[in-house]
Amino acid sequence: MKKLMWTALAASLALAGCKTMDTGNIGGLMETGSAAMKAVSLSDDDVVKLSNESCSAMDAQNKVAAAKSKYTQRLNRIVAKMPQTINGKKAVYKVYLTQDVNAWAMDNGCIRVYSGLMDLMNDDEVRGVLGHEIGHVALGHSKKSMQTAYAASAVRSAAANSGNSAVAALSQSQAGELGEKFINAQFSQSQESAADDYSFDLLTEKKMNRQGLVTAFQKLAKLSGGSSGSSILSSHPPSEQRAAHIQDRLNGK
């Protein structure tokens, strides 16, 4: 993963360098490299701060279901026995009112599920998906994803000579852009598989239905035939294989 991250950063720096050299601004290039290096070494506190800002921006850009909404009330029932903290951070579950099928979680405990996914799935299936997203946070995948998303955002910011590459200086629009990059980021095959197993183990520990994790992947498989901007549908390994793996675990294989 680290090798891939460095490769991506090198490519971004090369592109940013071309633009910087065109303007003759060597200082801008130095700033770009500094921002990329900083992204790789972001502390846990930095990642939580970026997650706070990104989550707040995403909430502002989307229609969040009200407390009395049928979606919120249903979600509250679904997560009653789900983790209330993740890595020591309070878990805050909310619903975005949109037909998109997606869900995600950040290191600050921000967990969002889309009403489109809730319309598609039953309660056990939603729990399975949420357990998977929580797994990405608990296993450190989301931290790496935020680091990579921040690196790309900071590189572009520095290349544009905005002078605003520090973690503490994100504007609302930058926070929103960062949130979008994070949500649309793709996890590796090993990370996806690990998050699947985390969800299975979590559901087992909480004595909740695990078959929903299988049928959730089966439903996602039917939707993922075409192209989609939703990271949850851009599955690798394919959703069919993931469903089969969980079914094997249920069968004791």
PDB file of C-alpha atoms in Angstrom:
ATOM      1  CA  MET A   1       0.000   0.000   0.000  1.00  0.00           C
ATOM      2  CA  LYS A   2       2.799   2.417   0.927  1.00  0.00           C
ATOM      3  CA  LYS A   3       4.569   1.738  -2.386  1.00  0.00           C
ATOM      4  CA  LEU A   4       1.365   2.499  -4.286  1.00  0.00           C
ATOM      5  CA  MET A   5       0.886   5.691  -2.279  1.00  0.00           C
ATOM      6  CA  TRP A   6       4.393   6.901  -3.066  1.00  0.00           C
ATOM      7  CA  THR A   7       3.883   6.111  -6.749  1.00  0.00           C
ATOM      8  CA  ALA A   8       0.671   8.126  -6.812  1.00  0.00           C
ATOM      9  CA  LEU A   9       2.324  11.022  -5.012  1.00  0.00           C
ATOM     10  CA  ALA A  10       5.253  10.982  -7.413  1.00  0.00           C
ATOM     11  CA  ALA A  11       2.902  11.149 -10.379  1.00  0.00           C
ATOM     12  CA  SER A  12       0.963  14.006  -8.813  1.00  0.00           C
ATOM     13  CA  LEU A  13       4.138  15.897  -8.054  1.00  0.00           C
ATOM     14  CA  ALA A  14       5.353  15.453 -11.621  1.00  0.00           C
ATOM     15  CA  LEU A  15       2.133  16.913 -13.014  1.00  0.00           C
ATOM     16  CA  ALA A  16       2.115  19.737 -10.487  1.00  0.00           C
ATOM     17  CA  GLY A  17       5.771  20.403 -11.230  1.00  0.00           C
ATOM     18  CA  CYS A  18       5.035  20.977 -14.914  1.00  0.00           C
ATOM     19  CA  LYS A  19       2.487  23.657 -14.078  1.00  0.00           C
ATOM     20  CA  THR A  20       4.763  25.237 -11.512  1.00  0.00           C
ATOM     21  CA  MET A  21       7.714  25.342 -13.874  1.00  0.00           C
ATOM     22  CA  ASP A  22       5.526  26.983 -16.506  1.00  0.00           C
ATOM     23  CA  THR A  23       4.999  29.923 -14.167  1.00  0.00           C
ATOM     24  CA  GLY A  24       8.586  29.914 -13.004  1.00  0.00           C
ATOM     25  CA  ASN A  25       7.460  29.534  -9.400  1.00  0.00           C
ATOM     26  CA  ILE A  26      10.012  27.183  -7.860  1.00  0.00           C
ATOM     27  CA  GLY A  27       8.647  28.010  -4.415  1.00  0.00           C
ATOM     28  CA  GLY A  28       5.274  26.591  -5.452  1.00  0.00           C
ATOM     29  CA  LEU A  29       6.913  23.298  -6.368  1.00  0.00           C
ATOM     30  CA  MET A  30       8.692  23.151  -3.019  1.00  0.00           C
ATOM     31  CA  GLU A  31       5.377  23.778  -1.279  1.00  0.00           C
ATOM     32  CA  THR A  32       3.757  21.023  -3.326  1.00  0.00           C
ATOM     33  CA  GLY A  33       6.374  18.488  -2.261  1.00  0.00           C
ATOM     34  CA  SER A  34       6.062  19.572   1.363  1.00  0.00           C
ATOM     35  CA  ALA A  35       2.276  19.152   1.277  1.00  0.00           C
ATOM     36  CA  ALA A  36       2.530  15.674  -0.217  1.00  0.00           C
ATOM     37  CA  MET A  37       5.100  14.617   2.366  1.00  0.00           C
ATOM     38  CA  LYS A  38       2.908  15.986   5.154  1.00  0.00           C
ATOM     39  CA  ALA A  39      -0.071  13.982   3.909  1.00  0.00           C
ATOM     40  CA  VAL A  40       1.813  10.704   4.205  1.00  0.00           C
ATOM     41  CA  SER A  41       2.827  11.472   7.792  1.00  0.00           C
ATOM     42  CA  LEU A  42      -0.479  12.860   9.065  1.00  0.00           C
ATOM     43  CA  SER A  43      -0.972  12.040  12.733  1.00  0.00           C
ATOM     44  CA  ASP A  44      -4.089  10.350  14.085  1.00  0.00           C
ATOM     45  CA  ASP A  45      -5.220  13.737  15.428  1.00  0.00           C
ATOM     46  CA  ASP A  46      -4.696  15.309  11.990  1.00  0.00           C
ATOM     47  CA  VAL A  47      -6.802  12.606  10.347  1.00  0.00           C
ATOM     48  CA  VAL A  48      -9.583  13.076  12.908  1.00  0.00           C
ATOM     49  CA  LYS A  49      -9.511  16.841  12.343  1.00  0.00           C
ATOM     50  CA  LEU A  50      -9.701  16.403   8.572  1.00  0.00           C
ATOM     51  CA  SER A  51     -12.513  13.902   9.064  1.00  0.00           C
ATOM     52  CA  ASN A  52     -14.396  16.384  11.238  1.00  0.00           C
ATOM     53  CA  GLU A  53     -14.134  19.071   8.582  1.00  0.00           C
ATOM     54  CA  SER A  54     -14.904  16.719   5.697  1.00  0.00           C
ATOM     55  CA  CYS A  55     -17.905  15.150   7.411  1.00  0.00           C
ATOM     56  CA  SER A  56     -19.293  18.580   8.313  1.00  0.00           C
ATOM     57  CA  ALA A  57     -18.901  19.734   4.710  1.00  0.00           C
ATOM     58  CA  MET A  58     -20.567  16.586   3.352  1.00  0.00           C
ATOM     59  CA  ASP A  59     -23.476  17.021   5.771  1.00  0.00           C
ATOM     60  CA  ALA A  60     -23.895  20.577   4.502  1.00  0.00           C
ATOM     61  CA  GLN A  61     -23.892  19.412   0.879  1.00  0.00           C
ATOM     62  CA  ASN A  62     -26.430  16.629   1.396  1.00  0.00           C
ATOM     63  CA  LYS A  63     -29.941  16.409   2.776  1.00  0.00           C
ATOM     64  CA  VAL A  64     -29.631  14.783   6.185  1.00  0.00           C
ATOM     65  CA  ALA A  65     -32.719  12.908   7.370  1.00  0.00           C
ATOM     66  CA  ALA A  66     -34.448  14.642  10.287  1.00  0.00           C
ATOM     67  CA  ALA A  67     -34.769  13.003  13.688  1.00  0.00           C
ATOM     68  CA  LYS A  68     -38.420  12.143  13.044  1.00  0.00           C
ATOM     69  CA  SER A  69     -37.764  10.804   9.550  1.00  0.00           C
ATOM     70  CA  LYS A  70     -38.715   7.186   8.979  1.00  0.00           C
ATOM     71  CA  TYR A  71     -35.170   6.592   7.793  1.00  0.00           C
ATOM     72  CA  THR A  72     -33.593   7.992  10.961  1.00  0.00           C
ATOM     73  CA  GLN A  73     -35.965   6.058  13.188  1.00  0.00           C
ATOM     74  CA  ARG A  74     -35.252   2.867  11.283  1.00  0.00           C
ATOM     75  CA  LEU A  75     -31.497   3.461  11.376  1.00  0.00           C
ATOM     76  CA  ASN A  76     -31.650   4.024  15.135  1.00  0.00           C
ATOM     77  CA  ARG A  77     -33.274   0.600  15.516  1.00  0.00           C
ATOM     78  CA  ILE A  78     -30.748  -1.018  13.180  1.00  0.00           C
ATOM     79  CA  VAL A  79     -27.693   0.311  15.037  1.00  0.00           C
ATOM     80  CA  ALA A  80     -29.018  -0.147  18.579  1.00  0.00           C
ATOM     81  CA  LYS A  81     -26.653  -3.094  19.104  1.00  0.00           C
ATOM     82  CA  MET A  82     -23.939  -1.874  16.726  1.00  0.00           C
ATOM     83  CA  PRO A  83     -20.737  -0.233  18.050  1.00  0.00           C
ATOM     84  CA  GLN A  84     -21.332   3.114  19.722  1.00  0.00           C
ATOM     85  CA  THR A  85     -17.642   4.000  19.538  1.00  0.00           C
ATOM     86  CA  ILE A  86     -14.915   3.319  16.955  1.00  0.00           C
ATOM     87  CA  ASN A  87     -11.307   3.488  18.070  1.00  0.00           C
ATOM     88  CA  GLY A  88     -12.424   5.563  21.054  1.00  0.00           C
ATOM     89  CA  LYS A  89     -14.496   8.028  18.988  1.00  0.00           C
ATOM     90  CA  LYS A  90     -18.275   8.286  19.426  1.00  0.00           C
ATOM     91  CA  ALA A  91     -20.111   6.715  16.496  1.00  0.00           C
ATOM     92  CA  VAL A  92     -22.578   9.157  14.940  1.00  0.00           C
ATOM     93  CA  TYR A  93     -24.954   7.455  12.512  1.00  0.00           C
ATOM     94  CA  LYS A  94     -26.970   9.572  10.057  1.00  0.00           C
ATOM     95  CA  VAL A  95     -28.889   9.084   6.808  1.00  0.00           C
ATOM     96  CA  TYR A  96     -28.469  11.037   3.574  1.00  0.00           C
ATOM     97  CA  LEU A  97     -31.717  11.309   1.634  1.00  0.00           C
ATOM     98  CA  THR A  98     -30.624  10.283  -1.855  1.00  0.00           C
ATOM     99  CA  GLN A  99     -31.350   7.471  -4.284  1.00  0.00           C
ATOM    100  CA  ASP A 100     -27.632   6.640  -4.428  1.00  0.00           C
ATOM    101  CA  VAL A 101     -26.606   3.307  -2.910  1.00  0.00           C
ATOM    102  CA  ASN A 102     -23.675   3.908  -0.593  1.00  0.00           C
ATOM    103  CA  ALA A 103     -22.397   4.049   2.977  1.00  0.00           C
ATOM    104  CA  TRP A 104     -19.124   5.161   4.534  1.00  0.00           C
ATOM    105  CA  ALA A 105     -17.367   5.862   7.825  1.00  0.00           C
ATOM    106  CA  MET A 106     -14.552   8.192   8.883  1.00  0.00           C
ATOM    107  CA  ASP A 107     -12.007   8.094  11.685  1.00  0.00           C
ATOM    108  CA  ASN A 108     -13.873  10.684  13.757  1.00  0.00           C
ATOM    109  CA  GLY A 109     -16.863   8.323  14.140  1.00  0.00           C
ATOM    110  CA  CYS A 110     -18.876   9.920  11.337  1.00  0.00           C
ATOM    111  CA  ILE A 111     -20.961   7.108   9.781  1.00  0.00           C
ATOM    112  CA  ARG A 112     -23.349   7.838   6.931  1.00  0.00           C
ATOM    113  CA  VAL A 113     -25.740   5.544   5.081  1.00  0.00           C
ATOM    114  CA  TYR A 114     -27.770   6.600   2.042  1.00  0.00           C
ATOM    115  CA  SER A 115     -31.527   6.146   1.914  1.00  0.00           C
ATOM    116  CA  GLY A 116     -31.106   4.440  -1.472  1.00  0.00           C
ATOM    117  CA  LEU A 117     -29.175   1.660   0.223  1.00  0.00           C
ATOM    118  CA  MET A 118     -31.750   1.402   3.008  1.00  0.00           C
ATOM    119  CA  ASP A 119     -34.547   1.112   0.419  1.00  0.00           C
ATOM    120  CA  LEU A 120     -32.651  -1.710  -1.271  1.00  0.00           C
ATOM    121  CA  MET A 121     -31.738  -3.716   1.827  1.00  0.00           C
ATOM    122  CA  ASN A 122     -33.384  -5.179   4.890  1.00  0.00           C
ATOM    123  CA  ASP A 123     -32.170  -4.402   8.413  1.00  0.00           C
ATOM    124  CA  ASP A 124     -29.727  -7.323   8.610  1.00  0.00           C
ATOM    125  CA  GLU A 125     -28.191  -6.370   5.275  1.00  0.00           C
ATOM    126  CA  VAL A 126     -27.758  -2.746   6.342  1.00  0.00           C
ATOM    127  CA  ARG A 127     -26.027  -3.952   9.524  1.00  0.00           C
ATOM    128  CA  GLY A 128     -23.683  -6.064   7.436  1.00  0.00           C
ATOM    129  CA  VAL A 129     -22.730  -3.105   5.256  1.00  0.00           C
ATOM    130  CA  LEU A 130     -22.269  -0.807   8.244  1.00  0.00           C
ATOM    131  CA  GLY A 131     -20.096  -3.414   9.936  1.00  0.00           C
ATOM    132  CA  HIS A 132     -17.947  -3.491   6.810  1.00  0.00           C
ATOM    133  CA  GLU A 133     -17.545   0.311   6.778  1.00  0.00           C
ATOM    134  CA  ILE A 134     -16.769   0.346  10.497  1.00  0.00           C
ATOM    135  CA  GLY A 135     -14.157  -2.310   9.781  1.00  0.00           C
ATOM    136  CA  HIS A 136     -12.332   0.003   7.395  1.00  0.00           C
ATOM    137  CA  VAL A 137     -11.973   2.520  10.221  1.00  0.00           C
ATOM    138  CA  ALA A 138     -11.091   0.023  12.954  1.00  0.00           C
ATOM    139  CA  LEU A 139      -8.449  -1.631  10.750  1.00  0.00           C
ATOM    140  CA  GLY A 140      -6.769   1.646   9.753  1.00  0.00           C
ATOM    141  CA  HIS A 141      -7.847   1.596   6.100  1.00  0.00           C
ATOM    142  CA  SER A 142      -9.809   4.839   6.351  1.00  0.00           C
ATOM    143  CA  LYS A 143      -6.825   6.661   7.815  1.00  0.00           C
ATOM    144  CA  LYS A 144      -4.707   5.691   4.808  1.00  0.00           C
ATOM    145  CA  SER A 145      -7.527   6.681   2.465  1.00  0.00           C
ATOM    146  CA  MET A 146      -7.805  10.112   4.098  1.00  0.00           C
ATOM    147  CA  GLN A 147      -4.029  10.564   3.869  1.00  0.00           C
ATOM    148  CA  THR A 148      -4.111   9.806   0.152  1.00  0.00           C
ATOM    149  CA  ALA A 149      -7.148  12.029  -0.443  1.00  0.00           C
ATOM    150  CA  TYR A 150      -5.487  14.888   1.429  1.00  0.00           C
ATOM    151  CA  ALA A 151      -2.266  14.458  -0.527  1.00  0.00           C
ATOM    152  CA  ALA A 152      -4.082  14.866  -3.827  1.00  0.00           C
ATOM    153  CA  SER A 153      -6.050  17.844  -2.574  1.00  0.00           C
ATOM    154  CA  ALA A 154      -2.993  19.562  -1.094  1.00  0.00           C
ATOM    155  CA  VAL A 155      -0.972  18.988  -4.254  1.00  0.00           C
ATOM    156  CA  ARG A 156      -3.580  20.713  -6.391  1.00  0.00           C
ATOM    157  CA  SER A 157      -3.944  23.508  -3.859  1.00  0.00           C
ATOM    158  CA  ALA A 158      -0.190  24.126  -3.794  1.00  0.00           C
ATOM    159  CA  ALA A 159       0.117  23.850  -7.563  1.00  0.00           C
ATOM    160  CA  ALA A 160      -2.512  26.582  -7.867  1.00  0.00           C
ATOM    161  CA  ASN A 161      -0.396  28.732  -5.509  1.00  0.00           C
ATOM    162  CA  SER A 162      -3.276  29.098  -3.093  1.00  0.00           C
ATOM    163  CA  GLY A 163      -0.882  29.109  -0.179  1.00  0.00           C
ATOM    164  CA  ASN A 164      -3.396  27.041   1.795  1.00  0.00           C
ATOM    165  CA  SER A 165      -1.948  23.553   2.203  1.00  0.00           C
ATOM    166  CA  ALA A 166      -1.934  23.345   5.997  1.00  0.00           C
ATOM    167  CA  VAL A 167      -4.315  20.992   7.768  1.00  0.00           C
ATOM    168  CA  ALA A 168      -5.601  23.851   9.895  1.00  0.00           C
ATOM    169  CA  ALA A 169      -6.465  26.054   6.927  1.00  0.00           C
ATOM    170  CA  LEU A 170      -9.057  24.067   4.946  1.00  0.00           C
ATOM    171  CA  SER A 171     -11.864  26.144   3.522  1.00  0.00           C
ATOM    172  CA  GLN A 172     -15.422  24.814   3.318  1.00  0.00           C
ATOM    173  CA  SER A 173     -15.001  24.041  -0.381  1.00  0.00           C
ATOM    174  CA  GLN A 174     -11.664  22.283   0.210  1.00  0.00           C
ATOM    175  CA  ALA A 175     -13.199  20.228   3.012  1.00  0.00           C
ATOM    176  CA  GLY A 176     -16.045  19.255   0.707  1.00  0.00           C
ATOM    177  CA  GLU A 177     -13.621  18.289  -2.053  1.00  0.00           C
ATOM    178  CA  LEU A 178     -11.600  16.240   0.417  1.00  0.00           C
ATOM    179  CA  GLY A 179     -14.756  14.486   1.596  1.00  0.00           C
ATOM    180  CA  GLU A 180     -15.725  13.603  -1.964  1.00  0.00           C
ATOM    181  CA  LYS A 181     -12.254  12.204  -2.657  1.00  0.00           C
ATOM    182  CA  PHE A 182     -12.382  10.126   0.499  1.00  0.00           C
ATOM    183  CA  ILE A 183     -15.855   8.738  -0.225  1.00  0.00           C
ATOM    184  CA  ASN A 184     -14.977   7.807  -3.815  1.00  0.00           C
ATOM    185  CA  ALA A 185     -11.601   6.287  -2.922  1.00  0.00           C
ATOM    186  CA  GLN A 186     -11.092   2.609  -3.705  1.00  0.00           C
ATOM    187  CA  PHE A 187      -9.760   0.176  -1.122  1.00  0.00           C
ATOM    188  CA  SER A 188      -7.425  -2.659  -2.046  1.00  0.00           C
ATOM    189  CA  GLN A 189      -8.640  -6.232  -2.432  1.00  0.00           C
ATOM    190  CA  SER A 190      -6.998  -7.260   0.835  1.00  0.00           C
ATOM    191  CA  GLN A 191      -8.556  -4.301   2.661  1.00  0.00           C
ATOM    192  CA  GLU A 192     -12.028  -5.094   1.335  1.00  0.00           C
ATOM    193  CA  SER A 193     -11.697  -8.737   2.337  1.00  0.00           C
ATOM    194  CA  ALA A 194     -10.425  -7.796   5.792  1.00  0.00           C
ATOM    195  CA  ALA A 195     -13.360  -5.410   6.291  1.00  0.00           C
ATOM    196  CA  ASP A 196     -15.772  -8.165   5.213  1.00  0.00           C
ATOM    197  CA  ASP A 197     -14.326 -10.512   7.822  1.00  0.00           C
ATOM    198  CA  TYR A 198     -14.425  -7.735  10.423  1.00  0.00           C
ATOM    199  CA  SER A 199     -18.133  -7.283   9.795  1.00  0.00           C
ATOM    200  CA  PHE A 200     -18.739 -11.030  10.026  1.00  0.00           C
ATOM    201  CA  ASP A 201     -16.833 -11.244  13.321  1.00  0.00           C
ATOM    202  CA  LEU A 202     -18.621  -8.166  14.686  1.00  0.00           C
ATOM    203  CA  LEU A 203     -22.043  -9.590  13.854  1.00  0.00           C
ATOM    204  CA  THR A 204     -20.991 -12.885  15.435  1.00  0.00           C
ATOM    205  CA  GLU A 205     -19.842 -11.137  18.619  1.00  0.00           C
ATOM    206  CA  LYS A 206     -23.076  -9.131  18.853  1.00  0.00           C
ATOM    207  CA  LYS A 207     -25.145 -12.274  18.148  1.00  0.00           C
ATOM    208  CA  MET A 208     -26.773 -10.659  15.116  1.00  0.00           C
ATOM    209  CA  ASN A 209     -27.864 -12.234  11.830  1.00  0.00           C
ATOM    210  CA  ARG A 210     -24.857 -12.803   9.548  1.00  0.00           C
ATOM    211  CA  GLN A 211     -26.755 -14.054   6.502  1.00  0.00           C
ATOM    212  CA  GLY A 212     -27.594 -10.431   5.734  1.00  0.00           C
ATOM    213  CA  LEU A 213     -23.954  -9.826   4.889  1.00  0.00           C
ATOM    214  CA  VAL A 214     -24.200 -12.492   2.194  1.00  0.00           C
ATOM    215  CA  THR A 215     -27.455 -11.218   0.684  1.00  0.00           C
ATOM    216  CA  ALA A 216     -26.215  -7.616   0.847  1.00  0.00           C
ATOM    217  CA  PHE A 217     -23.287  -8.532  -1.409  1.00  0.00           C
ATOM    218  CA  GLN A 218     -25.622 -10.460  -3.691  1.00  0.00           C
ATOM    219  CA  LYS A 219     -27.798  -7.378  -4.106  1.00  0.00           C
ATOM    220  CA  LEU A 220     -24.768  -5.176  -4.729  1.00  0.00           C
ATOM    221  CA  ALA A 221     -23.577  -7.651  -7.367  1.00  0.00           C
ATOM    222  CA  LYS A 222     -26.792  -7.110  -9.330  1.00  0.00           C
ATOM    223  CA  LEU A 223     -26.257  -3.344  -9.281  1.00  0.00           C
ATOM    224  CA  SER A 224     -22.550  -3.276 -10.115  1.00  0.00           C
ATOM    225  CA  GLY A 225     -22.794  -4.462 -13.720  1.00  0.00           C
ATOM    226  CA  GLY A 226     -22.666  -0.910 -15.053  1.00  0.00           C
ATOM    227  CA  SER A 227     -20.335   1.915 -14.219  1.00  0.00           C
ATOM    228  CA  SER A 228     -20.975   3.754 -10.989  1.00  0.00           C
ATOM    229  CA  GLY A 229     -19.418   6.576  -9.006  1.00  0.00           C
ATOM    230  CA  SER A 230     -20.277   4.776  -5.778  1.00  0.00           C
ATOM    231  CA  SER A 231     -17.261   3.174  -4.116  1.00  0.00           C
ATOM    232  CA  ILE A 232     -19.407   0.501  -2.532  1.00  0.00           C
ATOM    233  CA  LEU A 233     -20.449  -0.724  -5.985  1.00  0.00           C
ATOM    234  CA  SER A 234     -16.915  -0.655  -7.412  1.00  0.00           C
ATOM    235  CA  SER A 235     -16.104  -3.891  -5.649  1.00  0.00           C
ATOM    236  CA  HIS A 236     -12.851  -5.792  -5.853  1.00  0.00           C
ATOM    237  CA  PRO A 237     -12.935  -8.689  -5.334  1.00  0.00           C
ATOM    238  CA  PRO A 238     -16.346  -8.870  -7.059  1.00  0.00           C
ATOM    239  CA  SER A 239     -19.382  -8.882  -4.791  1.00  0.00           C
ATOM    240  CA  GLU A 240     -20.270 -12.427  -5.869  1.00  0.00           C
ATOM    241  CA  GLN A 241     -16.930 -13.723  -4.569  1.00  0.00           C
ATOM    242  CA  ARG A 242     -17.326 -11.796  -1.340  1.00  0.00           C
ATOM    243  CA  ALA A 243     -20.796 -13.241  -0.800  1.00  0.00           C
ATOM    244  CA  ALA A 244     -19.417 -16.742  -1.426  1.00  0.00           C
ATOM    245  CA  HIS A 245     -16.586 -16.180   1.067  1.00  0.00           C
ATOM    246  CA  ILE A 246     -18.990 -15.124   3.831  1.00  0.00           C
ATOM    247  CA  GLN A 247     -21.281 -18.050   3.007  1.00  0.00           C
ATOM    248  CA  ASP A 248     -18.289 -20.388   3.360  1.00  0.00           C
ATOM    249  CA  ARG A 249     -17.613 -18.929   6.783  1.00  0.00           C
ATOM    250  CA  LEU A 250     -21.225 -19.462   7.739  1.00  0.00           C
ATOM    251  CA  ASN A 251     -20.891 -23.066   6.603  1.00  0.00           C
ATOM    252  CA  GLY A 252     -17.788 -23.495   8.693  1.00  0.00           C
ATOM    253  CA  LYS A 253     -15.393 -23.843   5.784  1.00  0.00           C
TER     254      LYS A 253
END
